[in-house]
mmCIF file of C-alpha atoms in Angstrom:
data_model
loop_
_atom_site.group_PDB
_atom_site.id
_atom_site.type_symbol
_atom_site.label_atom_id
_atom_site.label_comp_id
_atom_site.label_asym_id
_atom_site.label_seq_id
_atom_site.Cartn_x
_atom_site.Cartn_y
_atom_site.Cartn_z
ATOM 1 C CA MET A 245 0.000 0.000 0.000
ATOM 2 C CA TRP A 246 1.094 3.602 -0.461
ATOM 3 C CA TRP A 247 1.455 4.325 3.281
ATOM 4 C CA ARG A 248 3.770 1.426 3.971
ATOM 5 C CA SER A 249 7.464 1.748 3.426
ATOM 6 C CA LYS A 250 8.796 0.174 0.282
ATOM 7 C CA GLN A 251 10.809 -3.013 0.406
ATOM 8 C CA PRO A 252 14.514 -2.283 0.117
ATOM 9 C CA LEU A 253 15.854 -2.735 -3.362
ATOM 10 C CA GLU A 254 18.635 -5.168 -4.134
ATOM 11 C CA GLN A 255 21.956 -3.824 -2.959
ATOM 12 C CA VAL A 256 24.137 -2.991 -5.927
ATOM 13 C CA PRO A 257 27.736 -1.779 -5.770
ATOM 14 C CA TRP A 258 28.381 1.938 -6.050
ATOM 15 C CA TYR A 259 29.563 1.646 -9.669
ATOM 16 C CA ARG A 260 26.366 -0.219 -10.699
ATOM 17 C CA ALA A 261 23.969 2.213 -9.017
ATOM 18 C CA PRO A 262 21.409 3.769 -11.404
ATOM 19 C CA GLY A 263 22.632 7.322 -10.714
ATOM 20 C CA TYR A 264 26.351 6.560 -11.191
ATOM 21 C CA LYS A 265 27.994 8.982 -13.608
ATOM 22 C CA GLY A 266 31.636 7.984 -13.602
ATOM 23 C CA ASN A 267 34.091 7.086 -16.296
ATOM 24 C CA LEU A 268 34.535 3.378 -15.535
ATOM 25 C CA THR A 269 34.366 1.146 -18.577
ATOM 26 C CA GLU A 270 32.336 -2.033 -18.563
ATOM 27 C CA ALA A 271 35.557 -4.060 -18.398
ATOM 28 C CA GLU A 272 36.621 -2.181 -15.279
ATOM 29 C CA LYS A 273 33.193 -2.692 -13.731
ATOM 30 C CA ARG A 274 33.456 -6.415 -14.471
ATOM 31 C CA GLN A 275 36.854 -6.504 -12.812
ATOM 32 C CA LEU A 276 35.372 -4.883 -9.705
ATOM 33 C CA ASP A 277 32.460 -7.340 -9.903
ATOM 34 C CA ALA A 278 35.003 -10.163 -9.834
ATOM 35 C CA PHE A 279 36.403 -8.795 -6.567
ATOM 36 C CA ARG A 280 32.888 -8.588 -5.156
ATOM 37 C CA MET A 281 32.092 -12.173 -6.206
ATOM 38 C CA GLN A 282 35.029 -13.592 -4.284
ATOM 39 C CA GLU A 283 34.267 -15.220 -0.969
ATOM 40 C CA GLN A 284 36.524 -12.672 0.770
ATOM 41 C CA HIS A 285 36.841 -9.179 -0.730
ATOM 42 C CA PRO A 286 40.501 -8.046 -0.862
ATOM 43 C CA SER A 287 39.738 -4.958 1.240
ATOM 44 C CA ALA A 288 39.849 -4.974 5.011
ATOM 45 C CA ARG A 289 36.647 -5.700 6.874
ATOM 46 C CA TYR A 290 35.448 -3.561 9.741
ATOM 47 C CA ILE A 291 35.822 -6.390 12.251
ATOM 48 C CA ASP A 292 39.418 -6.962 11.113
ATOM 49 C CA LEU A 293 40.446 -3.392 11.964
ATOM 50 C CA PRO A 294 42.209 -2.644 15.268
ATOM 51 C CA ASN A 295 39.900 -1.837 18.181
ATOM 52 C CA GLU A 296 40.940 1.814 18.360
ATOM 53 C CA VAL A 297 40.139 2.284 14.663
ATOM 54 C CA GLN A 298 36.748 0.604 15.131
ATOM 55 C CA SER A 299 36.062 2.876 18.110
ATOM 56 C CA TYR A 300 37.009 5.961 16.119
ATOM 57 C CA ILE A 301 34.816 4.976 13.162
ATOM 58 C CA SER A 302 31.911 4.246 15.509
ATOM 59 C CA ALA A 303 32.303 7.621 17.213
ATOM 60 C CA VAL A 304 32.313 9.435 13.869
ATOM 61 C CA GLN A 305 29.245 7.497 12.721
ATOM 62 C CA ILE A 306 27.362 8.312 15.934
ATOM 63 C CA GLU A 307 28.268 11.995 15.624
ATOM 64 C CA LEU A 308 26.999 12.022 12.036
ATOM 65 C CA TYR A 309 23.792 10.229 13.054
ATOM 66 C CA ASP A 310 23.194 12.705 15.902
ATOM 67 C CA LEU A 311 23.855 15.633 13.577
ATOM 68 C CA LYS A 312 21.358 14.340 11.009
ATOM 69 C CA GLN A 313 18.718 13.611 13.656
ATOM 70 C CA SER A 314 19.123 16.976 15.392
ATOM 71 C CA GLY A 315 18.875 18.749 12.027
ATOM 72 C CA ALA A 316 15.640 16.934 11.254
ATOM 73 C CA ALA A 317 14.226 17.727 14.704
ATOM 74 C CA SER A 318 15.288 21.384 14.434
ATOM 75 C CA ARG A 319 13.485 21.792 11.120
ATOM 76 C CA ALA A 320 10.330 20.207 12.553
ATOM 77 C CA MET A 321 10.433 22.417 15.666
ATOM 78 C CA LEU A 322 11.030 25.549 13.598
ATOM 79 C CA ALA A 323 8.048 24.784 11.356
ATOM 80 C CA THR A 324 5.926 24.008 14.419
ATOM 81 C CA ALA A 325 6.913 27.327 16.028
ATOM 82 C CA LEU A 326 6.022 29.103 12.784
ATOM 83 C CA GLY A 327 2.638 27.346 12.779
ATOM 84 C CA ALA A 328 2.030 28.358 16.402
ATOM 85 C CA ALA A 329 2.928 31.973 15.524
ATOM 86 C CA VAL A 330 0.489 31.952 12.597
ATOM 87 C CA LEU A 331 -2.275 30.548 14.831
ATOM 88 C CA TYR A 332 -1.505 33.118 17.511
ATOM 89 C CA ALA A 333 -1.536 35.983 15.017
ATOM 90 C CA SER A 334 -4.764 34.749 13.453
ATOM 91 C CA TYR A 335 -6.566 34.252 16.764
ATOM 92 C CA PHE A 336 -5.601 37.574 18.306
ATOM 93 C CA GLY A 337 -6.361 39.536 15.147
ATOM 94 C CA ILE A 338 -2.905 40.645 14.077
ATOM 95 C CA GLY A 339 -3.676 39.685 10.487
ATOM 96 C CA PRO A 340 -6.847 39.451 8.413
ATOM 97 C CA THR A 341 -9.342 37.399 10.424
ATOM 98 C CA GLU A 342 -12.276 37.100 8.046
ATOM 99 C CA SER A 343 -10.828 33.932 6.523
ATOM 100 C CA HIS A 344 -10.227 30.463 7.909
ATOM 101 C CA TRP A 345 -7.145 29.928 5.723
ATOM 102 C CA PRO A 346 -4.623 31.309 8.242
ATOM 103 C CA TYR A 347 -5.984 28.879 10.838
ATOM 104 C CA LEU A 348 -5.691 25.959 8.436
ATOM 105 C CA ALA A 349 -2.199 26.992 7.376
ATOM 106 C CA GLY A 350 -1.108 27.400 10.994
ATOM 107 C CA LEU A 351 -2.577 24.031 11.916
ATOM 108 C CA ALA A 352 -0.861 22.394 8.947
ATOM 109 C CA LEU A 353 2.465 23.974 9.953
ATOM 110 C CA LEU A 354 1.882 22.761 13.492
ATOM 111 C CA ILE A 355 1.247 19.108 12.592
ATOM 112 C CA ALA A 356 2.670 18.244 9.147
ATOM 113 C CA PRO A 357 6.385 18.713 9.948
ATOM 114 C CA TRP A 358 6.251 15.856 12.454
ATOM 115 C CA PHE A 359 5.136 13.418 9.771
ATOM 116 C CA PHE A 360 8.112 14.481 7.653
ATOM 117 C CA TYR A 361 10.330 14.262 10.723
ATOM 118 C CA ARG A 362 9.179 10.705 11.365
ATOM 119 C CA SER A 363 10.016 9.559 7.838
ATOM 120 C CA GLU A 364 13.389 11.323 7.916
ATOM 121 C CA TRP A 365 14.132 9.880 11.353
ATOM 122 C CA ARG A 366 13.346 6.371 10.102
ATOM 123 C CA ARG A 367 15.496 6.839 6.975
ATOM 124 C CA ASN A 368 18.436 8.021 9.093
ATOM 125 C CA ALA A 369 17.959 5.173 11.563
ATOM 126 C CA ASP A 370 17.844 2.600 8.752
ATOM 127 C CA GLU A 371 21.012 4.073 7.278
ATOM 128 C CA PHE A 372 22.759 3.911 10.644
ATOM 129 C CA LEU A 373 21.513 0.445 11.615
ATOM 130 C CA PRO A 374 19.785 -1.425 8.753
ATOM 131 C CA ARG A 375 16.739 -3.534 9.662
ATOM 132 C CA ASP A 376 17.857 -6.390 7.433
ATOM 133 C CA PRO A 377 20.477 -8.423 9.335
ATOM 134 C CA SER A 378 21.884 -9.843 6.093
ATOM 135 C CA ALA A 379 22.546 -6.380 4.632
ATOM 136 C CA PRO A 380 26.186 -5.348 4.666
ATOM 137 C CA THR A 381 26.983 -2.584 7.113
ATOM 138 C CA SER A 382 27.550 0.771 5.538
ATOM 139 C CA THR A 383 31.037 0.815 7.053
ATOM 140 C CA ASP A 384 32.023 -2.393 5.279
ATOM 141 C CA GLU A 385 30.526 -1.111 2.041
ATOM 142 C CA LEU A 386 32.378 2.197 2.319
ATOM 143 C CA ILE A 387 35.662 0.409 3.063
ATOM 144 C CA LYS A 388 35.146 -1.728 -0.056
ATOM 145 C CA ARG A 389 34.387 1.378 -2.101
ATOM 146 C CA GLU A 390 37.558 3.126 -0.942
ATOM 147 C CA TRP A 391 39.631 0.031 -1.697
ATOM 148 C CA GLU A 392 38.095 -0.260 -5.175
ATOM 149 C CA LEU A 393 38.648 3.443 -5.919
ATOM 150 C CA ASP A 394 42.241 3.158 -4.744
ATOM 151 C CA PHE A 395 42.731 0.015 -6.849
ATOM 152 C CA MET A 396 41.360 1.691 -9.975
ATOM 153 C CA SER A 397 43.419 4.858 -9.473
ATOM 154 C CA GLU A 398 46.631 2.857 -8.911
ATOM 155 C CA ARG A 399 45.836 0.855 -12.021
ATOM 156 C CA ASP A 400 45.361 4.078 -14.011
ATOM 157 C CA ASP A 401 48.637 5.451 -12.615
ATOM 158 C CA ASP A 402 50.453 2.280 -13.678
ATOM 159 C CA LYS A 403 49.019 2.601 -17.202
ATOM 160 C CA SER A 404 50.151 6.220 -17.533
ATOM 161 C CA VAL A 405 53.686 5.463 -16.279
ATOM 162 C CA SER A 406 54.213 2.449 -18.545
ATOM 163 C CA GLY A 407 52.307 3.889 -21.513
#
């Protein structure tokens, strides 16, 4: 139904994403696919990193999550305050009072932002801790991406030196 959240789409690598606009050739993408098809990707995994590095990455992720959530809450509170100000101004006659539209607009600004906040909160929470236990963690995926980008850039550097 339209009010339920959509099922997550199949996870594709960053270079196969529909919005990817890079300069990788299909052969290079296939080479990266071959790395992804291996039982163990050549990049480091999050759990293989030293404890202090894991702690640092976790702290940065939590700070980013808190920043995103506080930004979403701030926007919702600001819109709610604006809605309360519109209702106050309409009720006490600061603006034109012969219409019901200011009341409806104020009420909409009072309530609607929290629905948007809820969806944004859920999206941020799913990004931070996915609901699907089989989904790769974003940290592991980002480590793979960095390794693959580094691999492709070193490969391009080797071509330019020898060519």
